[in-house]
Short mmCIF file of C-alpha atoms and ligand atoms in Angstrom, two decimals:
data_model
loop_
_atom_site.label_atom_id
_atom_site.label_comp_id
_atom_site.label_asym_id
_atom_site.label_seq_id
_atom_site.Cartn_x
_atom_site.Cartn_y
_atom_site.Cartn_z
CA UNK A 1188 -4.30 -30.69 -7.62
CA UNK A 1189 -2.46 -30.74 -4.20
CA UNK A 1190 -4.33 -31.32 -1.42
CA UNK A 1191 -3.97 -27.23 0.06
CA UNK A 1192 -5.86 -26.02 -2.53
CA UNK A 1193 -9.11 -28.17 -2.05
CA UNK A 1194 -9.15 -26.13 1.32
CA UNK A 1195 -7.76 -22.61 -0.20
CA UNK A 1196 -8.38 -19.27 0.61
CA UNK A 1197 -10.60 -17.76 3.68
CA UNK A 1198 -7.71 -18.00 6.63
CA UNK A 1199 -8.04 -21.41 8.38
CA UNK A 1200 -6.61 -23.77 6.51
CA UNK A 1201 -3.81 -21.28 5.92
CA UNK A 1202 -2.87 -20.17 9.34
CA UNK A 1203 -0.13 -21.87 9.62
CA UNK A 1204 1.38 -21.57 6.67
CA UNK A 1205 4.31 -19.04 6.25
CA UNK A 1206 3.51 -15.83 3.95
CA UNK A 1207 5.71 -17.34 1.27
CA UNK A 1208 3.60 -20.67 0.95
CA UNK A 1209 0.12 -18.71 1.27
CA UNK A 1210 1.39 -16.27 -1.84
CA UNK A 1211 1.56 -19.71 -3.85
CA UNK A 1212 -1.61 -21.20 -2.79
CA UNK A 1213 -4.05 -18.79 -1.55
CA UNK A 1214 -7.09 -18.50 -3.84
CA UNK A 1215 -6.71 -20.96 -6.10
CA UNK A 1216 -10.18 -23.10 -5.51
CA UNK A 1217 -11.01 -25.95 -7.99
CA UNK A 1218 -14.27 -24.72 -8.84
CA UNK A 1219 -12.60 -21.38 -9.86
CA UNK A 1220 -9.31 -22.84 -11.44
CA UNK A 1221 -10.66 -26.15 -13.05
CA UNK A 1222 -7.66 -28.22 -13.60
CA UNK A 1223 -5.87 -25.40 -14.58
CA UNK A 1224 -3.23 -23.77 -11.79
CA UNK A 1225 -4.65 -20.28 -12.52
CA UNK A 1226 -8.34 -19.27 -12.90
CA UNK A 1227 -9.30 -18.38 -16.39
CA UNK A 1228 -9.55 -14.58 -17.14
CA UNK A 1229 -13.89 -14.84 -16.56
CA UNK A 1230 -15.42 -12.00 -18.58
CA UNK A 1231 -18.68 -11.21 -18.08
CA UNK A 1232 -21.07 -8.76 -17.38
CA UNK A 1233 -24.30 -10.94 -17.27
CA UNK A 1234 -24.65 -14.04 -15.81
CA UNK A 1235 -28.08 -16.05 -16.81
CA UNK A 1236 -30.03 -18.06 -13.99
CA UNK A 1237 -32.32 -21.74 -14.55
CA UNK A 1238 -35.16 -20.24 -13.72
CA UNK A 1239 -36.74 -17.57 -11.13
CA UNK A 1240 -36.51 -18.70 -8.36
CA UNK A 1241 -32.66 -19.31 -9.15
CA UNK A 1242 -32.70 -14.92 -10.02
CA UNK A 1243 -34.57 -14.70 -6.70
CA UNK A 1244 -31.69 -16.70 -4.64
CA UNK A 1245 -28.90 -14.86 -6.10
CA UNK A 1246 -30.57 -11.44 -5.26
CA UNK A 1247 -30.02 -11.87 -1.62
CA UNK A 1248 -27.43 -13.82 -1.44
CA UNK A 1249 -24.25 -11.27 -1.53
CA UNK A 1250 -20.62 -13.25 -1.32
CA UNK A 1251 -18.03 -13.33 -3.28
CA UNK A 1252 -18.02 -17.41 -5.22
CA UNK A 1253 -22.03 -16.54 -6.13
CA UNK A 1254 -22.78 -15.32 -9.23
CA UNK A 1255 -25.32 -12.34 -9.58
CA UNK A 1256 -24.42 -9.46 -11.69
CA UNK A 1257 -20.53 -8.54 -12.92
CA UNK A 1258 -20.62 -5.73 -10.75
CA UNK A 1259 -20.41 -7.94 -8.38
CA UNK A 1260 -16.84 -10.03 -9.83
CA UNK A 1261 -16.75 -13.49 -11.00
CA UNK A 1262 -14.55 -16.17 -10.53
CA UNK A 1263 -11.00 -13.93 -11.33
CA UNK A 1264 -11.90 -11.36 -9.14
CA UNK A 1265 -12.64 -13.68 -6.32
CA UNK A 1266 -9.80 -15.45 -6.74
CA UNK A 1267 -7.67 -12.49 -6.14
CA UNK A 1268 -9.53 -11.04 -3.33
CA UNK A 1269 -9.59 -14.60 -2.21
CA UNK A 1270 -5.88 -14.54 -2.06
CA UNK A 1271 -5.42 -11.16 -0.52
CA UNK A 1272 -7.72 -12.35 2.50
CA UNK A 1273 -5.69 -15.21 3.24
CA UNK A 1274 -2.65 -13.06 3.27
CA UNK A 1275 -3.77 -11.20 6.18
CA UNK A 1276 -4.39 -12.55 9.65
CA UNK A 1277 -7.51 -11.50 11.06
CA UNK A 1278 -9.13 -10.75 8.17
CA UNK A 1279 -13.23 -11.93 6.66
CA UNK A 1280 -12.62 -10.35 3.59
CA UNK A 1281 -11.49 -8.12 0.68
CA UNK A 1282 -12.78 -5.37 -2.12
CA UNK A 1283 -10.95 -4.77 -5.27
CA UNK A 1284 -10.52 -1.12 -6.83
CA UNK A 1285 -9.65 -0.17 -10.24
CA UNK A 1286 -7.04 2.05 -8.72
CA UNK A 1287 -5.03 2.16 -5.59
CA UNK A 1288 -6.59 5.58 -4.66
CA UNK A 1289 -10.08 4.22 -5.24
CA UNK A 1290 -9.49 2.16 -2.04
CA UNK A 1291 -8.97 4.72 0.25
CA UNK A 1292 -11.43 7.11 -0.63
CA UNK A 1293 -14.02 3.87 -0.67
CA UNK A 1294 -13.15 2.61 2.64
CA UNK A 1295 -13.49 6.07 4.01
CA UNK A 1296 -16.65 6.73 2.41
CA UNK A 1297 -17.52 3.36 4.08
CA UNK A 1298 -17.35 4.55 7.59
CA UNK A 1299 -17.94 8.46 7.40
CA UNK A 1300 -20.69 10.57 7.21
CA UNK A 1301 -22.22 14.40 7.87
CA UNK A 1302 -20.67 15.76 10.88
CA UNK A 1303 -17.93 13.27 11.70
CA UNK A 1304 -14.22 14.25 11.95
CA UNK A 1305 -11.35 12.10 10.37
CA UNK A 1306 -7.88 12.16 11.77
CA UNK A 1307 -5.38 11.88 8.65
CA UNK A 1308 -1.32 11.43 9.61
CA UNK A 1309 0.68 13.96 8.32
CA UNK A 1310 2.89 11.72 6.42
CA UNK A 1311 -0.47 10.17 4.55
CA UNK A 1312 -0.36 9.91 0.46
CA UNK A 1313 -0.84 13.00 -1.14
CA UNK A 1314 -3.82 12.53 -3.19
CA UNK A 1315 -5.66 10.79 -0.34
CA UNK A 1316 -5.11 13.60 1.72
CA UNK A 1317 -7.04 15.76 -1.00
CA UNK A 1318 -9.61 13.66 -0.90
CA UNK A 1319 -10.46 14.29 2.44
CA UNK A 1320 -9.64 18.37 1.99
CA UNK A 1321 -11.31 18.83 -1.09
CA UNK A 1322 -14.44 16.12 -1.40
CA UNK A 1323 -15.24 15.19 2.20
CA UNK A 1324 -15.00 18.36 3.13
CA UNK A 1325 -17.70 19.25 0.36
CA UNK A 1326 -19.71 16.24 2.33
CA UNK A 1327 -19.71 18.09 5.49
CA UNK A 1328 -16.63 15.69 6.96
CA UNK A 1329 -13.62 18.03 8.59
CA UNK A 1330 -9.95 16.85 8.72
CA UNK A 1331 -7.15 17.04 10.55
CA UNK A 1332 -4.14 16.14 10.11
CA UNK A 1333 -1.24 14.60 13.00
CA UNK A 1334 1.91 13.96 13.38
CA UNK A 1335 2.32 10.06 13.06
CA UNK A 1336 5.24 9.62 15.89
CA UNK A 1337 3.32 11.83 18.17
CA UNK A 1338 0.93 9.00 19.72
CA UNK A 1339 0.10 11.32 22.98
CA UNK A 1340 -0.73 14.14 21.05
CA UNK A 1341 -2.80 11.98 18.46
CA UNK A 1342 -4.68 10.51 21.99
CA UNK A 1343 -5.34 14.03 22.53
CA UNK A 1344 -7.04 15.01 19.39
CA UNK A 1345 -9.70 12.70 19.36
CA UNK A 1346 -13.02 14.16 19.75
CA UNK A 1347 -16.57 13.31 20.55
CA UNK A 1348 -17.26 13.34 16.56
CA UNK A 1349 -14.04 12.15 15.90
CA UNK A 1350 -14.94 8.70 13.75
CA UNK A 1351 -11.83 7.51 11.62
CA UNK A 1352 -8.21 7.46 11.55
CA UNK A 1353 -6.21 7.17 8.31
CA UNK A 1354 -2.75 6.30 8.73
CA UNK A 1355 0.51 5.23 6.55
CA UNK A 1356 3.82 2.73 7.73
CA UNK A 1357 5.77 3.58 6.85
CA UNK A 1358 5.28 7.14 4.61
CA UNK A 1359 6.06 6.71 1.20
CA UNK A 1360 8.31 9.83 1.00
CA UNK A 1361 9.70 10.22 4.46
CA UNK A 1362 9.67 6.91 5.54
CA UNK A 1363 8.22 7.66 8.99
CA UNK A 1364 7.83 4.60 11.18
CA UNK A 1365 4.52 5.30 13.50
CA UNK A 1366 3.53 2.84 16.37
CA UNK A 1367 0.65 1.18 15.40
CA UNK A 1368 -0.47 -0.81 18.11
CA UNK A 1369 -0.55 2.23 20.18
CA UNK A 1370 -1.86 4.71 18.20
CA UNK A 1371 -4.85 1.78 16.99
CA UNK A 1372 -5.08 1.20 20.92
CA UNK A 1373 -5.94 5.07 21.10
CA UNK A 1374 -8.63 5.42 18.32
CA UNK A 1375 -10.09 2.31 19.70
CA UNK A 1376 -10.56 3.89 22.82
CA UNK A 1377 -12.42 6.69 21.34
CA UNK A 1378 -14.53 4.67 18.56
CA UNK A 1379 -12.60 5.27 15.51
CA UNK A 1380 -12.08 3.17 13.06
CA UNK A 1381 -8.52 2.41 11.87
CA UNK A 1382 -7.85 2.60 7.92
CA UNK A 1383 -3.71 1.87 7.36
CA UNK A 1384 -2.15 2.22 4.02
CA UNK A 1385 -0.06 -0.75 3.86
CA UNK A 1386 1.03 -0.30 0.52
CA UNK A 1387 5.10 -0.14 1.20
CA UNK A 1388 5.93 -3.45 3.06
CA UNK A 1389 2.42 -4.86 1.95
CA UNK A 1390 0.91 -7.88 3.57
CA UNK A 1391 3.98 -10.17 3.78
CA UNK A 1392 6.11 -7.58 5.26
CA UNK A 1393 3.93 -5.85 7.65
CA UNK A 1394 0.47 -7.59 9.22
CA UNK A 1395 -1.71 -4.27 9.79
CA UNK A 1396 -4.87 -6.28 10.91
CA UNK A 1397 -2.87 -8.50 13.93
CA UNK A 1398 -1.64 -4.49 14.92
CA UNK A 1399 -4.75 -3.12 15.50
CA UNK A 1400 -5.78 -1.51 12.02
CA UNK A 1401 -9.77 -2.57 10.99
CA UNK A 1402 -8.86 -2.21 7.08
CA UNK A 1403 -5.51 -2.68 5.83
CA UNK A 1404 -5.33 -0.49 1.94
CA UNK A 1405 -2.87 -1.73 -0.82
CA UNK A 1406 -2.32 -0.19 -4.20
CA UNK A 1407 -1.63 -3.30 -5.74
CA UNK A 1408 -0.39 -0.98 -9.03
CA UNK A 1409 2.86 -1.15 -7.07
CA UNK A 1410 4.23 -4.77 -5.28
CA UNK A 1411 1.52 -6.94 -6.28
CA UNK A 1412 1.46 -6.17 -10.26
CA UNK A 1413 5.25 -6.11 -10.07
CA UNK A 1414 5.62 -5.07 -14.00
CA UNK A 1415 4.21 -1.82 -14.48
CA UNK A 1416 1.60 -2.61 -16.14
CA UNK A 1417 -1.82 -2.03 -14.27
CA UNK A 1418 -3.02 -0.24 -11.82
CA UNK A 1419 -5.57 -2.08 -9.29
CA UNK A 1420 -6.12 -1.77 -5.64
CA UNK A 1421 -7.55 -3.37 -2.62
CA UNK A 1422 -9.24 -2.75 0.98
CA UNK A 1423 -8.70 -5.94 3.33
CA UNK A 1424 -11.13 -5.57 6.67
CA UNK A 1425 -12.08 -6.90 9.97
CA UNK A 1426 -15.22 -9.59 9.98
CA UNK A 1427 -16.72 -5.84 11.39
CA UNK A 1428 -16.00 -3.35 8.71
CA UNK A 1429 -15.65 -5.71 6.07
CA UNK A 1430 -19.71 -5.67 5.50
CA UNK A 1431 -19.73 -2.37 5.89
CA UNK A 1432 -16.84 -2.05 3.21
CA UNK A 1433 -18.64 -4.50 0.97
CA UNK A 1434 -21.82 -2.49 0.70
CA UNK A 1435 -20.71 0.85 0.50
CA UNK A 1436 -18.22 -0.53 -2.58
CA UNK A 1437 -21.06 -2.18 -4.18
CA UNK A 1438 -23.23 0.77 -4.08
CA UNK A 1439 -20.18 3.46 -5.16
CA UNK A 1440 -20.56 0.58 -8.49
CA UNK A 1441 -16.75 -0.38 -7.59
CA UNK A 1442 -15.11 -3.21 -9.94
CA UNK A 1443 -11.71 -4.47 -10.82
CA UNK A 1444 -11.26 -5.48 -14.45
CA UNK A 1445 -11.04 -9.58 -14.51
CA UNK A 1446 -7.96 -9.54 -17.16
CA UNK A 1447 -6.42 -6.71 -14.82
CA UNK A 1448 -6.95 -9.11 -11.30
CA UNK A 1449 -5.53 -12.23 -13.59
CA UNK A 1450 -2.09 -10.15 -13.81
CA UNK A 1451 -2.23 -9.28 -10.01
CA UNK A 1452 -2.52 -12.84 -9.20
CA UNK A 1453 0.61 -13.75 -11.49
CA UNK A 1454 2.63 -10.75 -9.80
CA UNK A 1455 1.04 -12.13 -6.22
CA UNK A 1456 2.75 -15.27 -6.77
CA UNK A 1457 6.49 -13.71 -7.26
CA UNK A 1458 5.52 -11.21 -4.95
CA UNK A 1459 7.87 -12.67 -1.95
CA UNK A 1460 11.00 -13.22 -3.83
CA UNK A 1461 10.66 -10.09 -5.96
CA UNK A 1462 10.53 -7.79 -2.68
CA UNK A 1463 13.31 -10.03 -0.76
CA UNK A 1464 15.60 -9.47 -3.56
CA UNK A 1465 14.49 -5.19 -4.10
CA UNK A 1466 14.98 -5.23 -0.24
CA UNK A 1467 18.55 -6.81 -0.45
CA UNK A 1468 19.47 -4.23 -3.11
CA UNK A 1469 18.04 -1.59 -1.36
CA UNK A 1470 19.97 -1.77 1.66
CA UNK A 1471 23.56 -2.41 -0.46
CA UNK A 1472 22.34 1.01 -1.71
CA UNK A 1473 21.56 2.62 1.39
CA UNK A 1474 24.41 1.68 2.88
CA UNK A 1475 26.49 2.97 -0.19
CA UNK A 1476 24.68 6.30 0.30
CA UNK A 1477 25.49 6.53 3.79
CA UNK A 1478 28.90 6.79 3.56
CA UNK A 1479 29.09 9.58 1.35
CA UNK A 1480 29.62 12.98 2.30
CA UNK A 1481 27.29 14.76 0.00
CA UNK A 1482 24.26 12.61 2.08
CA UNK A 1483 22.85 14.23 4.61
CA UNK A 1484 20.33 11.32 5.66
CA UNK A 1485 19.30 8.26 4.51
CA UNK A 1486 15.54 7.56 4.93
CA UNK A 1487 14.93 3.45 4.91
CA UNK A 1488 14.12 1.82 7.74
CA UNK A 1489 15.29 -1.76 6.96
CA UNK A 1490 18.95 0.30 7.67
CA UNK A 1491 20.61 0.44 10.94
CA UNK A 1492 20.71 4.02 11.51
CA UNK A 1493 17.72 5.23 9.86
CA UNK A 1494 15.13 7.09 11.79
CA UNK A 1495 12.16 4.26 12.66
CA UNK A 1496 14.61 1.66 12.60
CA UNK A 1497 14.03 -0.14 15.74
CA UNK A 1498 10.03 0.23 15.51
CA UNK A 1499 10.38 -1.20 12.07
CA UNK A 1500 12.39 -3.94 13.76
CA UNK A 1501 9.87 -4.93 15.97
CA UNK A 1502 6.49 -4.42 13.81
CA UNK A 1503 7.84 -5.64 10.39
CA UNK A 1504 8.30 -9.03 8.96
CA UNK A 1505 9.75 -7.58 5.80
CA UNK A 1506 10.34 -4.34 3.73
CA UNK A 1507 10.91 -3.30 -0.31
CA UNK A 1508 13.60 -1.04 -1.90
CA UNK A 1509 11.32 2.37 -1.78
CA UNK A 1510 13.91 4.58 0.17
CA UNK A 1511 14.10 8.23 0.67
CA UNK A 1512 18.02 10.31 0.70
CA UNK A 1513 18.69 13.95 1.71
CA UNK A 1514 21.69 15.89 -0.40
CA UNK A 1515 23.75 18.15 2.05
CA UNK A 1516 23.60 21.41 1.62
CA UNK A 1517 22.56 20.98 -2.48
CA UNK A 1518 19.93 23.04 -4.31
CA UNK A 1519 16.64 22.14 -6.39
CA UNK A 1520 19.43 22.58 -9.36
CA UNK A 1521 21.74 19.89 -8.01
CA UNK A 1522 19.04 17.43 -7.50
CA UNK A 1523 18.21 17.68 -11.18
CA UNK A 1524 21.41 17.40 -12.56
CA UNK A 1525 21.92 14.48 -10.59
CA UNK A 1526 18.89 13.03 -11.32
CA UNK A 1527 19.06 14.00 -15.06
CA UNK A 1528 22.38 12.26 -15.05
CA UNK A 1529 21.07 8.70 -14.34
CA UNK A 1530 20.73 6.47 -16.82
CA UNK A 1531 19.23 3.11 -15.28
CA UNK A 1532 16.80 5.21 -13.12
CA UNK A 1533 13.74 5.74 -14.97
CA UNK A 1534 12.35 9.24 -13.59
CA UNK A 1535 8.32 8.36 -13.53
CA UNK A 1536 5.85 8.12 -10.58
CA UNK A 1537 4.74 4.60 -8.78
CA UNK A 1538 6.85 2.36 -8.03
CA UNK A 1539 7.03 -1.05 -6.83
CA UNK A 1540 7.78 -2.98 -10.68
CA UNK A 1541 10.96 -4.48 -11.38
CA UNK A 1542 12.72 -1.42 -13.12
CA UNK A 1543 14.06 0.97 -10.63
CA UNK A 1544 12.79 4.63 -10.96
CA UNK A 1545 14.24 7.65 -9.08
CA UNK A 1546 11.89 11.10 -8.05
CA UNK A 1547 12.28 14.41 -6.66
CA UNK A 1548 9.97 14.92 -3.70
CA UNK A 1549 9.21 17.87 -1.93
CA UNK A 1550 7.79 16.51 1.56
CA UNK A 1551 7.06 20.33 2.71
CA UNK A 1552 3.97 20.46 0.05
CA UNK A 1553 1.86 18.57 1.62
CA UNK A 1554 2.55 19.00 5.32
CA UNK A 1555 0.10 20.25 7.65
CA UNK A 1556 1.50 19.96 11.31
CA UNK A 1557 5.11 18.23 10.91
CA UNK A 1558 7.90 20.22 9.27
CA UNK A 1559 10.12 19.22 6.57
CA UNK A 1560 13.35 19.07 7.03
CA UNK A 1561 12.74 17.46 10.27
CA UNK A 1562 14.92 18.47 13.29
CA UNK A 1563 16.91 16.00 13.06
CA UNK A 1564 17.95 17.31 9.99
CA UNK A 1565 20.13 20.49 9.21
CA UNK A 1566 17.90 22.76 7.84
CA UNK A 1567 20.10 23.24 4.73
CA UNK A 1568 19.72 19.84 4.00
CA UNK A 1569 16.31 19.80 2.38
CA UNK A 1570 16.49 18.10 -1.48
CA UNK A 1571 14.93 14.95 -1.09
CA UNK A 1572 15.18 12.30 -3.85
CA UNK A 1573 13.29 8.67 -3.69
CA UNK A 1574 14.48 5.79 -5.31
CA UNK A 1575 12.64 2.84 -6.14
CA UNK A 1576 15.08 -0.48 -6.48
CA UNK A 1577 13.88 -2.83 -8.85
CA UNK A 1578 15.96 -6.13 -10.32
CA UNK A 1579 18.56 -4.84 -11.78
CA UNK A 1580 21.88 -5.83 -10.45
CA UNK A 1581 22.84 -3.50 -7.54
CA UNK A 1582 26.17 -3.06 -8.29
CA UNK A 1583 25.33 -1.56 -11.75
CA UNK A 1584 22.84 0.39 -10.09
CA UNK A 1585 25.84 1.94 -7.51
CA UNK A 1586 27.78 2.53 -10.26
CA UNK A 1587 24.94 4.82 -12.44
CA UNK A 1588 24.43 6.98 -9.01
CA UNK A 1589 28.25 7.32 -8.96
CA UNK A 1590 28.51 8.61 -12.15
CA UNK A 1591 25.36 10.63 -11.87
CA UNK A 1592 27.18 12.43 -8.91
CA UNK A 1593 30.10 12.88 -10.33
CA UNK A 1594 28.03 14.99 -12.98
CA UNK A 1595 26.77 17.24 -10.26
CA UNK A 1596 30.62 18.07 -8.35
CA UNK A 1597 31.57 20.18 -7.25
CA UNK A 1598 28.98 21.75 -4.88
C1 LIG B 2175 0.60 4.62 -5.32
C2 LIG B 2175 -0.04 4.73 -4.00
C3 LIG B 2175 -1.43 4.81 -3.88
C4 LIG B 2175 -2.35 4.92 -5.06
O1 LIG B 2175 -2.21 3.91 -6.00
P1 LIG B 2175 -2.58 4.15 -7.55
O2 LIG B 2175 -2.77 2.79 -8.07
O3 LIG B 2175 -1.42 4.89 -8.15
O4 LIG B 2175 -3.85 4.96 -7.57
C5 LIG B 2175 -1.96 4.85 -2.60
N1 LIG B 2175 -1.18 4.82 -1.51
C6 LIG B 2175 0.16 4.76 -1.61
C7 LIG B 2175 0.99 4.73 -0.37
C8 LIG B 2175 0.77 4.71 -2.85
O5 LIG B 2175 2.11 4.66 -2.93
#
């Protein structure tokens, strides 16, 4: 056993260690590992105490590493959470989810109540955003939504019952960069509490916590699992939401499977190279779709060019291969057949695995205050299609989208 995991885990020791190293090491405590390099997959539902006054001292004692009930995780689920906190800078803790949706409805439901408002950006997951329409609105919480680049107007929404902030960086459709030291430095100012879904550059690539965000969300269904096979997610927090988070989770009877969190812990530790390499082929593709004519607009800010480019520059530490193009001038019809035409693009939601996947999205269905196309588009150009790059080689993956619009010519 190396000497860096006899200290693992809860930020100090790790703080200077580069994201890389910390994906390796984080989490990975003796008493949770044994001699083994990863824990055991620890099943269990019950967990039986010496005696009663041993059931007595495990009833108040509520920590992740101390046994009480399986609702509240063992050993695997520790581990992971364990790992996820180290990731982030500024962070006491994490809660695991069986889904990446389950996070941010749980960390809302952490901080809102009766009467308060939440402020959603207008770029925000779809299904979150029905969560707050449809449920929290049932709960007497009202919604509005913002548009992300528009940090004066966001400063002048916030209200005297005005209590959260939900936002996305970048938006996992349109890619919008938003500036999230200033907009954080705005809701702070007015008492909200910052929730960013982090999901698209993850913790290695983007570190929401050191820009002002009090709980940074992942679906770790997408980078963390890597393979496709599980869907989990996560809520990292602020040493002052992260009780708050903990209780609220606990009492909503929120779990992550053990054999599911012993998967995201073997995708966590490929995690860096996976997204380095999905990055790299990402921008060969962008670039590649650039120069055609039949682009209107590539949407990936990792690419020179792209709208949110430079704030990406400055904010992000890294990236992944989820990018966004525009046809010009095309209809619903063309994106099909161009779509239908590709052969190494599997057509299927999530993304984030190491197959590459390919989707139509239709940005103006779920916008409230920003339009789609955006001005900076011609408003002919409006068939958006999202790729996902996974491992493939990227030259076979330029050659499928050559063919596949070939298929669709002439316009
Ligand atoms: C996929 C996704 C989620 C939800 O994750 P699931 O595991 O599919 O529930 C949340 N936020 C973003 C940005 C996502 O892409």
């Amino acid at each position: 056993m190396s000497r860096i995991c006899e200290f693992p885990g809860m930020a100090k020791p790790h703080d200077d260690l580069k994201p890389a190293t910390r994906l390796v090491t984080a989490g990975r405590k003796p008493e949770w590992t044994g001699a083994a390099v990863n824990p055991p997959v620890w099943r269990t539902s019950t967990h039986l105490y010496e005696n009663c006054a041993a059931l007595e001292t495990g009833r108040h004692v509520n920590a992740d590493g101390v046994f009480h009930y399986g609702a509240r995780g063992g050993p695997t689920q520790w581990a992971l959470a364990d790992a996820l906190t180290a990731l982030e800078p500024g962070a006491a803790g994490t809660m695991l989810y069986p889904t990446g949706l389950a996070a941010p409805v749980c960390a809302l439901l952490a901080v809102l109540k009766a009467g308060d408002e939440l402020l959603v950006s207008d770029n925000s997951y779809d299904p979150t955003r029905t969560f707050a329409q449809r449920w929290l609105k049932n709960f007497g919480v009202t919604t509005r939504f913002f548009d992300p680049l528009d940090v004066a107007g966001f400063a002048g929404m916030i209200a005297d019952k005005s209590r959260a902030v939900l936002l996305e960086n970048p938006g996992s459709l349109t890619m919008e960069v938003c500036d999230v030291p200033a907009l954080s430095a705005a809701a702070k100012a007015g008492g909200l509490a910052v929730l960013l879904d982090n999901t698209w550059a993850g913790p290695t690539g983007f570190q929401a916590l050191a820009h002002g965000a009090d709980m940074s969300i992942l679906a770790l269904t997408k980078h963390v699992g890597g393979h496709s096979d599980l869907m989990l997610g996560s809520v990292t927090a602020t040493a002052e939401y992260y009780t708050r988070l903990r209780r609220s989770s606990l009492q909503l009877g929120q779990q992550a499977s053990p054999d599911d969190c012993a998967l995201a812990l073997r995708g966590l530790r490929t995690m860096d190279v996976r997204l380095r390499q999905s990055t790299a082929s990402g921008l060969s593709i962008a670039r590649w779709l650039q120069a055609r004519d039949d682009v209107a607009q590539v949407l990936f800010p990792p690419l020179p060019g792209s709208p949110g480019h430079e704030l990406w520059r400055r904010d992000f530490t890294g990236a992944c291969g989820l990018l966004t193009f525009v046809l010009k001038g095309r209809d619903e019809a063309a994106r099909a057949g161009l779509i239908d035409a590709l052969r190494l693009f599997g057509i299927g939601y999530s993304w984030g695995g190491f197959e590459s996947l390919v989707l139509p999205v239709n940005p103006e269905r779920d916008r409230a205050v920003t339009p789609w196309p955006p001005a900076f588009l011609d408003q002919a150009d409006r068939q958006a299609v999202r790729l996902w790059i996974g491992l493939e080689d990227p030259g076979d993956l330029i050659a499928d989208l050559d063919q596949a619009f070939g298929a669709i010519k002439p316009a």
